[in-house]
Amino acid sequence: MAAEGLSLAGIGKTFRGRGRTVEALREVSLTCPAGSFTALIGPSGCGKSTVMRIALGLEAPDTGTARIAGMAPAEAARSGLTGVAFQDAALLPWRSVMRNVEAPLEVLGRKRDAHTARVRALIDLVGLTGYENSLPGELSGGMRQRVAIARALVTEPQVLFMDEPFGALDQILRRQMNVELQRVWAETGSTALLVTHGIDEAVFLADRVLVMQANPGRIVEAIEVPFARPRAPSLWSDPAFHALCDRIAEALTGGAVDA
Amino acid sequence: MAALPGERASAGRIPPGLRNLVILLLLWEVVGHFGLVAQGALPSPTAILERLWIDRADYPRHIEATLIGSSLGFLFGNLIGVGAGIVFALSPRMLRLFRGVNVAIFSLPAIAIAPILTLTLTGMEPRVVLATLGVYFVTMTATVVGISQADSRATDMVRAYGGGRVKVLTMVQLRGALPSILSGFRIAAPNAVLGAILAEFGGGGDRWGLGVYLLGSLGQGMPTRLWGIGLVATAIAGLSYLAFALIARRFVGATRAVTLNAAVPGGDATDEPLASRLLFAAGSLALPFCFWWLFIWGTGAPWLIAKTPLGVADYLFFSPASASAQARLLHALGQTLPVTGIGMLVGLAFAFLLAISSRLFPEAVRAFMPVALVTQTMPLVALTPLLVLILGRGTSLTLWVTISVTFFPAFVTLAQGLALVPRSAVELPRAYGAGVWREMRMVTIPASLPYLFAATRLTVPRALLGVMIAEWLATGTGLGNLLNQSRGYLDYGMIWTVAAVAVLVSAACYQIVVLAERRVLRRLGMRTAE
């Protein structure tokens, strides 16, 4: 079962700067079962984005192996199994919304015409109907982020990676986007890995929250999130929700003393 | 390279630039009309226009010849520049290997190789080659910078879907580099005109071309004609600049990234073993000389005329005439280098003072900026004959030419760099009650350092070019004169020697500035300004 999802085993990564070496990751292992939603949370500089970049095949680990549906990351990427949304949308500024959403198809060498209907459906799904021909510069921050989500879904990925996809948005917009993301993810049934530094975002979206600490970057705790799906906005004012958030906050700071 | 900032026009009100231009023209008219400058060497605009009208039958063929040469050079230079830029951006090793060639092309004083080109090539070819060289460097740099500054988040997106080097290039980098390349074109366009005119200065018996016309009119005692030619040359260069500025503006709008890219650029792998680094350095040094050989071999010029690097070494050190040649060369260098150094320093100092005082007198500098920008599109050094009229043929001419060709580009580079200093950085000392002077010392002056270095790099070859042209055309001293004389005496060994020495000196000075820049900026934790 895990073979269909994502698994990292014993990942280590060291960066060498000018005469300085930084051990970014040490012995990071995680398994995301197919169809699960996992959140990776940690302070700035703990290496959580590096974990995702290794899983995507953008960086090679020094030790350990990464597998997506049993394949090496680069191989999985080439066969179109993965979808990705970065912080700050990373849209191509000279392409319309429609053409931006289609970009992954182009990289994978798939025919764009065959997918026009789904691209339109995705744009509709993220609530941007009518903006198909707008340029990113003409959209608000939240709208650009929704384009990025639609783009991440266009290849019908089995594994969906998100690196602080709403990091640049304000709290209000962010919560709206969280609700929408949950809906979209539930409709596609993909395996999701969300990298974030927002505790409430992680708890609201994920089945399981992995807490990371820095120097060296490592996973210190895995916390299950028991709330039933679909989760409603009312969850944000639920005392149980806050109790869980507090627990994660504790895990984030607790180990820092002995690190 | 110097690029213009958004040339913004404030609607409704008369822009101060235009107002100043009108004032300047009126002043010029009065001064010219009464012959107040250098016994009438500065004619009034109306007198120049009158002469232009009288000479109107001469112009079309001269303009045509220069335009053909510069357009072909512009075309070739851009093709080679964009192609090489793509290769260099994809392969840092190639960039390192070709560094010597690129530095040599950037720093070669065009006038130094003009005689060589007219000796070995025929017809339009010298103009095309010099124009190509002038264009190549600008476009190549713009392409490399544009490609390597592509949004790393967007390239990550393509790579995350398994896209390789080619996909990243075609989908993100080339399109993202377009504004940079276009702004390169716009700076390269006047360079092409300048290159063609300088090649025409180099002689070669061609009857047509603005450079030929300018040179031929120098002895006629007709200031109005000289000014007319100068204005036409400037207009051509300016119009070509304007055309590409308009095209660039159309594209830039859609291409600017919407948010700031905060990703730290991946450091280049300096883990390479020393042996391989030395190999690349040696190759980079040797390559320009290989090109020299290739050029001679390609043109098939006879050995008597075309000197290889070995030929030049032989002439300078082992031939019977070597003692005299060395003496003449050293004498000329002794005359040229001090003037170049002083002129450059003064030009840079003026530019620096004026640029940092833009914080003190923003209005005055804003009004001056359009003038400085206009000069960017002028083939300034090609207008040396005009300065000869006003300043005569002494050392002061050389100095003024040098100062003027270094001051304007340096000022534009510095002023634009300072405009990039974040407002918050400037306001921080103010918020704690600092005066203007303290604010300058804490923020503006340190922030301007990278641009001061960039300006110095930019002006080294220009200063040498300016001095050599002045020497060639007017003062009869230094390297420029030695080159011109050797041309007359058919002293081919000396022609090649002066060209090689001029390029070497210029490249060495450039390299010294680069090394100093790296040291200082690294200590201050700053990055090199492009």
JSON list of N, CA, C and O in Angstrom, two decimals, chain B residues 88-137:
[
{"chain": "B", "resi": 88, "resn": "PHE", "atom": "N", "xyz": [27.12, 30.36, -23.03]},
{"chain": "B", "resi": 88, "resn": "PHE", "atom": "CA", "xyz": [27.80, 30.73, -21.79]},
{"chain": "B", "resi": 88, "resn": "PHE", "atom": "C", "xyz": [26.88, 30.53, -20.59]},
{"chain": "B", "resi": 88, "resn": "PHE", "atom": "O", "xyz": [27.31, 30.12, -19.52]},
{"chain": "B", "resi": 89, "resn": "ALA", "atom": "N", "xyz": [25.61, 30.86, -20.76]},
{"chain": "B", "resi": 89, "resn": "ALA", "atom": "CA", "xyz": [24.68, 30.73, -19.64]},
{"chain": "B", "resi": 89, "resn": "ALA", "atom": "C", "xyz": [24.48, 29.26, -19.29]},
{"chain": "B", "resi": 89, "resn": "ALA", "atom": "O", "xyz": [24.29, 28.90, -18.14]},
{"chain": "B", "resi": 90, "resn": "LEU", "atom": "N", "xyz": [24.52, 28.40, -20.31]},
{"chain": "B", "resi": 90, "resn": "LEU", "atom": "CA", "xyz": [24.31, 26.98, -20.06]},
{"chain": "B", "resi": 90, "resn": "LEU", "atom": "C", "xyz": [25.57, 26.32, -19.52]},
{"chain": "B", "resi": 90, "resn": "LEU", "atom": "O", "xyz": [25.50, 25.36, -18.77]},
{"chain": "B", "resi": 91, "resn": "SER", "atom": "N", "xyz": [26.74, 26.82, -19.93]},
{"chain": "B", "resi": 91, "resn": "SER", "atom": "CA", "xyz": [27.98, 26.18, -19.53]},
{"chain": "B", "resi": 91, "resn": "SER", "atom": "C", "xyz": [28.94, 27.19, -18.92]},
{"chain": "B", "resi": 91, "resn": "SER", "atom": "O", "xyz": [29.62, 27.91, -19.64]},
{"chain": "B", "resi": 92, "resn": "PRO", "atom": "N", "xyz": [28.97, 27.25, -17.59]},
{"chain": "B", "resi": 92, "resn": "PRO", "atom": "CA", "xyz": [29.89, 28.18, -16.93]},
{"chain": "B", "resi": 92, "resn": "PRO", "atom": "C", "xyz": [31.35, 27.92, -17.32]},
{"chain": "B", "resi": 92, "resn": "PRO", "atom": "O", "xyz": [32.16, 28.84, -17.30]},
{"chain": "B", "resi": 93, "resn": "ARG", "atom": "N", "xyz": [31.65, 26.67, -17.71]},
{"chain": "B", "resi": 93, "resn": "ARG", "atom": "CA", "xyz": [33.03, 26.37, -18.10]},
{"chain": "B", "resi": 93, "resn": "ARG", "atom": "C", "xyz": [33.39, 27.10, -19.38]},
{"chain": "B", "resi": 93, "resn": "ARG", "atom": "O", "xyz": [34.49, 27.63, -19.51]},
{"chain": "B", "resi": 94, "resn": "MET", "atom": "N", "xyz": [32.46, 27.11, -20.33]},
{"chain": "B", "resi": 94, "resn": "MET", "atom": "CA", "xyz": [32.72, 27.84, -21.58]},
{"chain": "B", "resi": 94, "resn": "MET", "atom": "C", "xyz": [32.90, 29.33, -21.27]},
{"chain": "B", "resi": 94, "resn": "MET", "atom": "O", "xyz": [33.75, 29.99, -21.84]},
{"chain": "B", "resi": 95, "resn": "LEU", "atom": "N", "xyz": [32.07, 29.82, -20.35]},
{"chain": "B", "resi": 95, "resn": "LEU", "atom": "CA", "xyz": [32.18, 31.23, -19.98]},
{"chain": "B", "resi": 95, "resn": "LEU", "atom": "C", "xyz": [33.58, 31.52, -19.45]},
{"chain": "B", "resi": 95, "resn": "LEU", "atom": "O", "xyz": [34.19, 32.53, -19.78]},
{"chain": "B", "resi": 96, "resn": "ARG", "atom": "N", "xyz": [34.09, 30.60, -18.63]},
{"chain": "B", "resi": 96, "resn": "ARG", "atom": "CA", "xyz": [35.42, 30.81, -18.06]},
{"chain": "B", "resi": 96, "resn": "ARG", "atom": "C", "xyz": [36.48, 30.72, -19.15]},
{"chain": "B", "resi": 96, "resn": "ARG", "atom": "O", "xyz": [37.45, 31.49, -19.16]},
{"chain": "B", "resi": 97, "resn": "LEU", "atom": "N", "xyz": [36.29, 29.76, -20.06]},
{"chain": "B", "resi": 97, "resn": "LEU", "atom": "CA", "xyz": [37.27, 29.58, -21.11]},
{"chain": "B", "resi": 97, "resn": "LEU", "atom": "C", "xyz": [37.34, 30.80, -22.03]},
{"chain": "B", "resi": 97, "resn": "LEU", "atom": "O", "xyz": [38.40, 31.20, -22.49]},
{"chain": "B", "resi": 98, "resn": "PHE", "atom": "N", "xyz": [36.18, 31.41, -22.27]},
{"chain": "B", "resi": 98, "resn": "PHE", "atom": "CA", "xyz": [36.13, 32.54, -23.20]},
{"chain": "B", "resi": 98, "resn": "PHE", "atom": "C", "xyz": [36.29, 33.87, -22.49]},
{"chain": "B", "resi": 98, "resn": "PHE", "atom": "O", "xyz": [36.15, 34.92, -23.11]},
{"chain": "B", "resi": 99, "resn": "ARG", "atom": "N", "xyz": [36.57, 33.83, -21.19]},
{"chain": "B", "resi": 99, "resn": "ARG", "atom": "CA", "xyz": [36.67, 35.09, -20.45]},
{"chain": "B", "resi": 99, "resn": "ARG", "atom": "C", "xyz": [37.73, 36.01, -21.06]},
{"chain": "B", "resi": 99, "resn": "ARG", "atom": "O", "xyz": [37.51, 37.20, -21.22]},
{"chain": "B", "resi": 100, "resn": "GLY", "atom": "N", "xyz": [38.87, 35.42, -21.42]},
{"chain": "B", "resi": 100, "resn": "GLY", "atom": "CA", "xyz": [39.94, 36.23, -22.01]},
{"chain": "B", "resi": 100, "resn": "GLY", "atom": "C", "xyz": [39.47, 36.92, -23.28]},
{"chain": "B", "resi": 100, "resn": "GLY", "atom": "O", "xyz": [39.70, 38.11, -23.48]},
{"chain": "B", "resi": 101, "resn": "VAL", "atom": "N", "xyz": [38.80, 36.18, -24.15]},
{"chain": "B", "resi": 101, "resn": "VAL", "atom": "CA", "xyz": [38.30, 36.75, -25.39]},
{"chain": "B", "resi": 101, "resn": "VAL", "atom": "C", "xyz": [37.29, 37.85, -25.10]},
{"chain": "B", "resi": 101, "resn": "VAL", "atom": "O", "xyz": [37.34, 38.95, -25.68]},
{"chain": "B", "resi": 102, "resn": "ASN", "atom": "N", "xyz": [36.38, 37.58, -24.16]},
{"chain": "B", "resi": 102, "resn": "ASN", "atom": "CA", "xyz": [35.35, 38.57, -23.86]},
{"chain": "B", "resi": 102, "resn": "ASN", "atom": "C", "xyz": [35.94, 39.85, -23.28]},
{"chain": "B", "resi": 102, "resn": "ASN", "atom": "O", "xyz": [35.53, 40.95, -23.66]},
{"chain": "B", "resi": 103, "resn": "VAL", "atom": "N", "xyz": [36.90, 39.69, -22.36]},
{"chain": "B", "resi": 103, "resn": "VAL", "atom": "CA", "xyz": [37.54, 40.87, -21.78]},
{"chain": "B", "resi": 103, "resn": "VAL", "atom": "C", "xyz": [38.26, 41.65, -22.88]},
{"chain": "B", "resi": 103, "resn": "VAL", "atom": "O", "xyz": [38.18, 42.88, -22.96]},
{"chain": "B", "resi": 104, "resn": "ALA", "atom": "N", "xyz": [38.96, 40.92, -23.76]},
{"chain": "B", "resi": 104, "resn": "ALA", "atom": "CA", "xyz": [39.70, 41.59, -24.84]},
{"chain": "B", "resi": 104, "resn": "ALA", "atom": "C", "xyz": [38.74, 42.35, -25.74]},
{"chain": "B", "resi": 104, "resn": "ALA", "atom": "O", "xyz": [38.99, 43.50, -26.09]},
{"chain": "B", "resi": 105, "resn": "ILE", "atom": "N", "xyz": [37.61, 41.73, -26.09]},
{"chain": "B", "resi": 105, "resn": "ILE", "atom": "CA", "xyz": [36.66, 42.41, -26.98]},
{"chain": "B", "resi": 105, "resn": "ILE", "atom": "C", "xyz": [36.04, 43.61, -26.28]},
{"chain": "B", "resi": 105, "resn": "ILE", "atom": "O", "xyz": [35.87, 44.68, -26.87]},
{"chain": "B", "resi": 106, "resn": "PHE", "atom": "N", "xyz": [35.73, 43.45, -24.99]},
{"chain": "B", "resi": 106, "resn": "PHE", "atom": "CA", "xyz": [35.14, 44.57, -24.27]},
{"chain": "B", "resi": 106, "resn": "PHE", "atom": "C", "xyz": [36.13, 45.73, -24.18]},
{"chain": "B", "resi": 106, "resn": "PHE", "atom": "O", "xyz": [35.76, 46.88, -24.37]},
{"chain": "B", "resi": 107, "resn": "SER", "atom": "N", "xyz": [37.38, 45.41, -23.88]},
{"chain": "B", "resi": 107, "resn": "SER", "atom": "CA", "xyz": [38.29, 46.50, -23.55]},
{"chain": "B", "resi": 107, "resn": "SER", "atom": "C", "xyz": [39.10, 46.98, -24.75]},
{"chain": "B", "resi": 107, "resn": "SER", "atom": "O", "xyz": [39.87, 47.92, -24.62]},
{"chain": "B", "resi": 108, "resn": "LEU", "atom": "N", "xyz": [38.92, 46.38, -25.92]},
{"chain": "B", "resi": 108, "resn": "LEU", "atom": "CA", "xyz": [39.76, 46.85, -27.02]},
{"chain": "B", "resi": 108, "resn": "LEU", "atom": "C", "xyz": [39.32, 48.23, -27.49]},
{"chain": "B", "resi": 108, "resn": "LEU", "atom": "O", "xyz": [38.14, 48.47, -27.76]},
{"chain": "B", "resi": 109, "resn": "PRO", "atom": "N", "xyz": [40.27, 49.18, -27.53]},
{"chain": "B", "resi": 109, "resn": "PRO", "atom": "CA", "xyz": [39.93, 50.50, -28.05]},
{"chain": "B", "resi": 109, "resn": "PRO", "atom": "C", "xyz": [39.78, 50.37, -29.58]},
{"chain": "B", "resi": 109, "resn": "PRO", "atom": "O", "xyz": [40.76, 50.10, -30.26]},
{"chain": "B", "resi": 110, "resn": "ALA", "atom": "N", "xyz": [38.54, 50.52, -30.05]},
{"chain": "B", "resi": 110, "resn": "ALA", "atom": "CA", "xyz": [38.24, 50.20, -31.45]},
{"chain": "B", "resi": 110, "resn": "ALA", "atom": "C", "xyz": [39.22, 50.85, -32.42]},
{"chain": "B", "resi": 110, "resn": "ALA", "atom": "O", "xyz": [39.61, 50.24, -33.42]},
{"chain": "B", "resi": 111, "resn": "ILE", "atom": "N", "xyz": [39.63, 52.07, -32.12]},
{"chain": "B", "resi": 111, "resn": "ILE", "atom": "CA", "xyz": [40.48, 52.80, -33.06]},
{"chain": "B", "resi": 111, "resn": "ILE", "atom": "C", "xyz": [41.83, 52.08, -33.23]},
{"chain": "B", "resi": 111, "resn": "ILE", "atom": "O", "xyz": [42.47, 52.17, -34.27]},
{"chain": "B", "resi": 112, "resn": "ALA", "atom": "N", "xyz": [42.25, 51.33, -32.19]},
{"chain": "B", "resi": 112, "resn": "ALA", "atom": "CA", "xyz": [43.55, 50.68, -32.24]},
{"chain": "B", "resi": 112, "resn": "ALA", "atom": "C", "xyz": [43.59, 49.59, -33.28]},
{"chain": "B", "resi": 112, "resn": "ALA", "atom": "O", "xyz": [44.64, 49.31, -33.87]},
{"chain": "B", "resi": 113, "resn": "ILE", "atom": "N", "xyz": [42.46, 48.94, -33.52]},
{"chain": "B", "resi": 113, "resn": "ILE", "atom": "CA", "xyz": [42.50, 47.86, -34.50]},
{"chain": "B", "resi": 113, "resn": "ILE", "atom": "C", "xyz": [41.92, 48.29, -35.84]},
{"chain": "B", "resi": 113, "resn": "ILE", "atom": "O", "xyz": [41.97, 47.53, -36.81]},
{"chain": "B", "resi": 114, "resn": "ALA", "atom": "N", "xyz": [41.41, 49.53, -35.91]},
{"chain": "B", "resi": 114, "resn": "ALA", "atom": "CA", "xyz": [40.85, 49.99, -37.18]},
{"chain": "B", "resi": 114, "resn": "ALA", "atom": "C", "xyz": [41.89, 49.92, -38.32]},
{"chain": "B", "resi": 114, "resn": "ALA", "atom": "O", "xyz": [41.56, 49.44, -39.42]},
{"chain": "B", "resi": 115, "resn": "PRO", "atom": "N", "xyz": [43.14, 50.36, -38.10]},
{"chain": "B", "resi": 115, "resn": "PRO", "atom": "CA", "xyz": [44.12, 50.27, -39.20]},
{"chain": "B", "resi": 115, "resn": "PRO", "atom": "C", "xyz": [44.37, 48.83, -39.63]},
{"chain": "B", "resi": 115, "resn": "PRO", "atom": "O", "xyz": [44.51, 48.56, -40.83]},
{"chain": "B", "resi": 116, "resn": "ILE", "atom": "N", "xyz": [44.40, 47.91, -38.66]},
{"chain": "B", "resi": 116, "resn": "ILE", "atom": "CA", "xyz": [44.62, 46.51, -39.01]},
{"chain": "B", "resi": 116, "resn": "ILE", "atom": "C", "xyz": [43.50, 46.02, -39.91]},
{"chain": "B", "resi": 116, "resn": "ILE", "atom": "O", "xyz": [43.73, 45.34, -40.91]},
{"chain": "B", "resi": 117, "resn": "LEU", "atom": "N", "xyz": [42.29, 46.38, -39.54]},
{"chain": "B", "resi": 117, "resn": "LEU", "atom": "CA", "xyz": [41.15, 45.91, -40.32]},
{"chain": "B", "resi": 117, "resn": "LEU", "atom": "C", "xyz": [41.17, 46.47, -41.73]},
{"chain": "B", "resi": 117, "resn": "LEU", "atom": "O", "xyz": [40.87, 45.78, -42.69]},
{"chain": "B", "resi": 118, "resn": "THR", "atom": "N", "xyz": [41.56, 47.76, -41.85]},
{"chain": "B", "resi": 118, "resn": "THR", "atom": "CA", "xyz": [41.58, 48.32, -43.20]},
{"chain": "B", "resi": 118, "resn": "THR", "atom": "C", "xyz": [42.74, 47.76, -44.02]},
{"chain": "B", "resi": 118, "resn": "THR", "atom": "O", "xyz": [42.67, 47.73, -45.24]},
{"chain": "B", "resi": 119, "resn": "LEU", "atom": "N", "xyz": [43.78, 47.27, -43.32]},
{"chain": "B", "resi": 119, "resn": "LEU", "atom": "CA", "xyz": [44.89, 46.64, -44.05]},
{"chain": "B", "resi": 119, "resn": "LEU", "atom": "C", "xyz": [44.50, 45.27, -44.58]},
{"chain": "B", "resi": 119, "resn": "LEU", "atom": "O", "xyz": [44.87, 44.89, -45.69]},
{"chain": "B", "resi": 120, "resn": "THR", "atom": "N", "xyz": [43.78, 44.52, -43.76]},
{"chain": "B", "resi": 120, "resn": "THR", "atom": "CA", "xyz": [43.57, 43.11, -44.09]},
{"chain": "B", "resi": 120, "resn": "THR", "atom": "C", "xyz": [42.22, 42.85, -44.75]},
{"chain": "B", "resi": 120, "resn": "THR", "atom": "O", "xyz": [42.03, 41.80, -45.35]},
{"chain": "B", "resi": 121, "resn": "LEU", "atom": "N", "xyz": [41.27, 43.78, -44.59]},
{"chain": "B", "resi": 121, "resn": "LEU", "atom": "CA", "xyz": [39.94, 43.55, -45.16]},
{"chain": "B", "resi": 121, "resn": "LEU", "atom": "C", "xyz": [39.65, 44.62, -46.20]},
{"chain": "B", "resi": 121, "resn": "LEU", "atom": "O", "xyz": [40.39, 45.60, -46.32]},
{"chain": "B", "resi": 122, "resn": "THR", "atom": "N", "xyz": [38.58, 44.44, -46.94]},
{"chain": "B", "resi": 122, "resn": "THR", "atom": "CA", "xyz": [38.26, 45.41, -47.98]},
{"chain": "B", "resi": 122, "resn": "THR", "atom": "C", "xyz": [36.83, 45.88, -47.87]},
{"chain": "B", "resi": 122, "resn": "THR", "atom": "O", "xyz": [36.00, 45.25, -47.22]},
{"chain": "B", "resi": 123, "resn": "GLY", "atom": "N", "xyz": [36.55, 46.99, -48.54]},
{"chain": "B", "resi": 123, "resn": "GLY", "atom": "CA", "xyz": [35.19, 47.50, -48.68]},
{"chain": "B", "resi": 123, "resn": "GLY", "atom": "C", "xyz": [34.52, 47.75, -47.34]},
{"chain": "B", "resi": 123, "resn": "GLY", "atom": "O", "xyz": [35.07, 48.41, -46.47]},
{"chain": "B", "resi": 124, "resn": "MET", "atom": "N", "xyz": [33.32, 47.20, -47.21]},
{"chain": "B", "resi": 124, "resn": "MET", "atom": "CA", "xyz": [32.50, 47.40, -46.02]},
{"chain": "B", "resi": 124, "resn": "MET", "atom": "C", "xyz": [33.04, 46.62, -44.82]},
{"chain": "B", "resi": 124, "resn": "MET", "atom": "O", "xyz": [32.66, 46.87, -43.68]},
{"chain": "B", "resi": 125, "resn": "GLU", "atom": "N", "xyz": [33.88, 45.61, -45.09]},
{"chain": "B", "resi": 125, "resn": "GLU", "atom": "CA", "xyz": [34.22, 44.66, -44.03]},
{"chain": "B", "resi": 125, "resn": "GLU", "atom": "C", "xyz": [34.77, 45.29, -42.75]},
{"chain": "B", "resi": 125, "resn": "GLU", "atom": "O", "xyz": [34.32, 44.91, -41.65]},
{"chain": "B", "resi": 126, "resn": "PRO", "atom": "N", "xyz": [35.73, 46.25, -42.82]},
{"chain": "B", "resi": 126, "resn": "PRO", "atom": "CA", "xyz": [36.22, 46.81, -41.56]},
{"chain": "B", "resi": 126, "resn": "PRO", "atom": "C", "xyz": [35.11, 47.40, -40.71]},
{"chain": "B", "resi": 126, "resn": "PRO", "atom": "O", "xyz": [35.05, 47.20, -39.50]},
{"chain": "B", "resi": 127, "resn": "ARG", "atom": "N", "xyz": [34.19, 48.14, -41.37]},
{"chain": "B", "resi": 127, "resn": "ARG", "atom": "CA", "xyz": [33.07, 48.73, -40.61]},
{"chain": "B", "resi": 127, "resn": "ARG", "atom": "C", "xyz": [32.23, 47.66, -39.96]},
{"chain": "B", "resi": 127, "resn": "ARG", "atom": "O", "xyz": [31.84, 47.76, -38.81]},
{"chain": "B", "resi": 128, "resn": "VAL", "atom": "N", "xyz": [31.93, 46.62, -40.74]},
{"chain": "B", "resi": 128, "resn": "VAL", "atom": "CA", "xyz": [31.07, 45.56, -40.22]},
{"chain": "B", "resi": 128, "resn": "VAL", "atom": "C", "xyz": [31.74, 44.89, -39.02]},
{"chain": "B", "resi": 128, "resn": "VAL", "atom": "O", "xyz": [31.10, 44.64, -37.99]},
{"chain": "B", "resi": 129, "resn": "VAL", "atom": "N", "xyz": [33.04, 44.65, -39.15]},
{"chain": "B", "resi": 129, "resn": "VAL", "atom": "CA", "xyz": [33.73, 43.96, -38.05]},
{"chain": "B", "resi": 129, "resn": "VAL", "atom": "C", "xyz": [33.73, 44.82, -36.78]},
{"chain": "B", "resi": 129, "resn": "VAL", "atom": "O", "xyz": [33.40, 44.35, -35.70]},
{"chain": "B", "resi": 130, "resn": "LEU", "atom": "N", "xyz": [34.09, 46.09, -36.93]},
{"chain": "B", "resi": 130, "resn": "LEU", "atom": "CA", "xyz": [34.13, 46.95, -35.73]},
{"chain": "B", "resi": 130, "resn": "LEU", "atom": "C", "xyz": [32.75, 47.12, -35.12]},
{"chain": "B", "resi": 130, "resn": "LEU", "atom": "O", "xyz": [32.59, 47.12, -33.90]},
{"chain": "B", "resi": 131, "resn": "ALA", "atom": "N", "xyz": [31.74, 47.25, -35.96]},
{"chain": "B", "resi": 131, "resn": "ALA", "atom": "CA", "xyz": [30.38, 47.37, -35.45]},
{"chain": "B", "resi": 131, "resn": "ALA", "atom": "C", "xyz": [29.97, 46.07, -34.75]},
{"chain": "B", "resi": 131, "resn": "ALA", "atom": "O", "xyz": [29.37, 46.09, -33.68]},
{"chain": "B", "resi": 132, "resn": "THR", "atom": "N", "xyz": [30.34, 44.94, -35.36]},
{"chain": "B", "resi": 132, "resn": "THR", "atom": "CA", "xyz": [30.02, 43.64, -34.76]},
{"chain": "B", "resi": 132, "resn": "THR", "atom": "C", "xyz": [30.65, 43.51, -33.38]},
{"chain": "B", "resi": 132, "resn": "THR", "atom": "O", "xyz": [30.00, 43.10, -32.42]},
{"chain": "B", "resi": 133, "resn": "LEU", "atom": "N", "xyz": [31.93, 43.90, -33.29]},
{"chain": "B", "resi": 133, "resn": "LEU", "atom": "CA", "xyz": [32.63, 43.80, -32.01]},
{"chain": "B", "resi": 133, "resn": "LEU", "atom": "C", "xyz": [31.96, 44.68, -30.96]},
{"chain": "B", "resi": 133, "resn": "LEU", "atom": "O", "xyz": [31.83, 44.29, -29.80]},
{"chain": "B", "resi": 134, "resn": "GLY", "atom": "N", "xyz": [31.54, 45.88, -31.38]},
{"chain": "B", "resi": 134, "resn": "GLY", "atom": "CA", "xyz": [30.90, 46.79, -30.43]},
{"chain": "B", "resi": 134, "resn": "GLY", "atom": "C", "xyz": [29.57, 46.24, -29.93]},
{"chain": "B", "resi": 134, "resn": "GLY", "atom": "O", "xyz": [29.17, 46.47, -28.80]},
{"chain": "B", "resi": 135, "resn": "VAL", "atom": "N", "xyz": [28.89, 45.52, -30.80]},
{"chain": "B", "resi": 135, "resn": "VAL", "atom": "CA", "xyz": [27.56, 45.01, -30.47]},
{"chain": "B", "resi": 135, "resn": "VAL", "atom": "C", "xyz": [27.67, 43.72, -29.67]},
{"chain": "B", "resi": 135, "resn": "VAL", "atom": "O", "xyz": [26.94, 43.50, -28.71]},
{"chain": "B", "resi": 136, "resn": "TYR", "atom": "N", "xyz": [28.59, 42.86, -30.09]},
{"chain": "B", "resi": 136, "resn": "TYR", "atom": "CA", "xyz": [28.69, 41.51, -29.51]},
{"chain": "B", "resi": 136, "resn": "TYR", "atom": "C", "xyz": [28.71, 41.53, -27.99]},
{"chain": "B", "resi": 136, "resn": "TYR", "atom": "O", "xyz": [27.92, 40.86, -27.34]},
{"chain": "B", "resi": 137, "resn": "PHE", "atom": "N", "xyz": [29.63, 42.33, -27.43]},
{"chain": "B", "resi": 137, "resn": "PHE", "atom": "CA", "xyz": [29.81, 42.25, -25.99]},
{"chain": "B", "resi": 137, "resn": "PHE", "atom": "C", "xyz": [28.54, 42.64, -25.23]},
{"chain": "B", "resi": 137, "resn": "PHE", "atom": "O", "xyz": [28.13, 41.96, -24.29]}
]
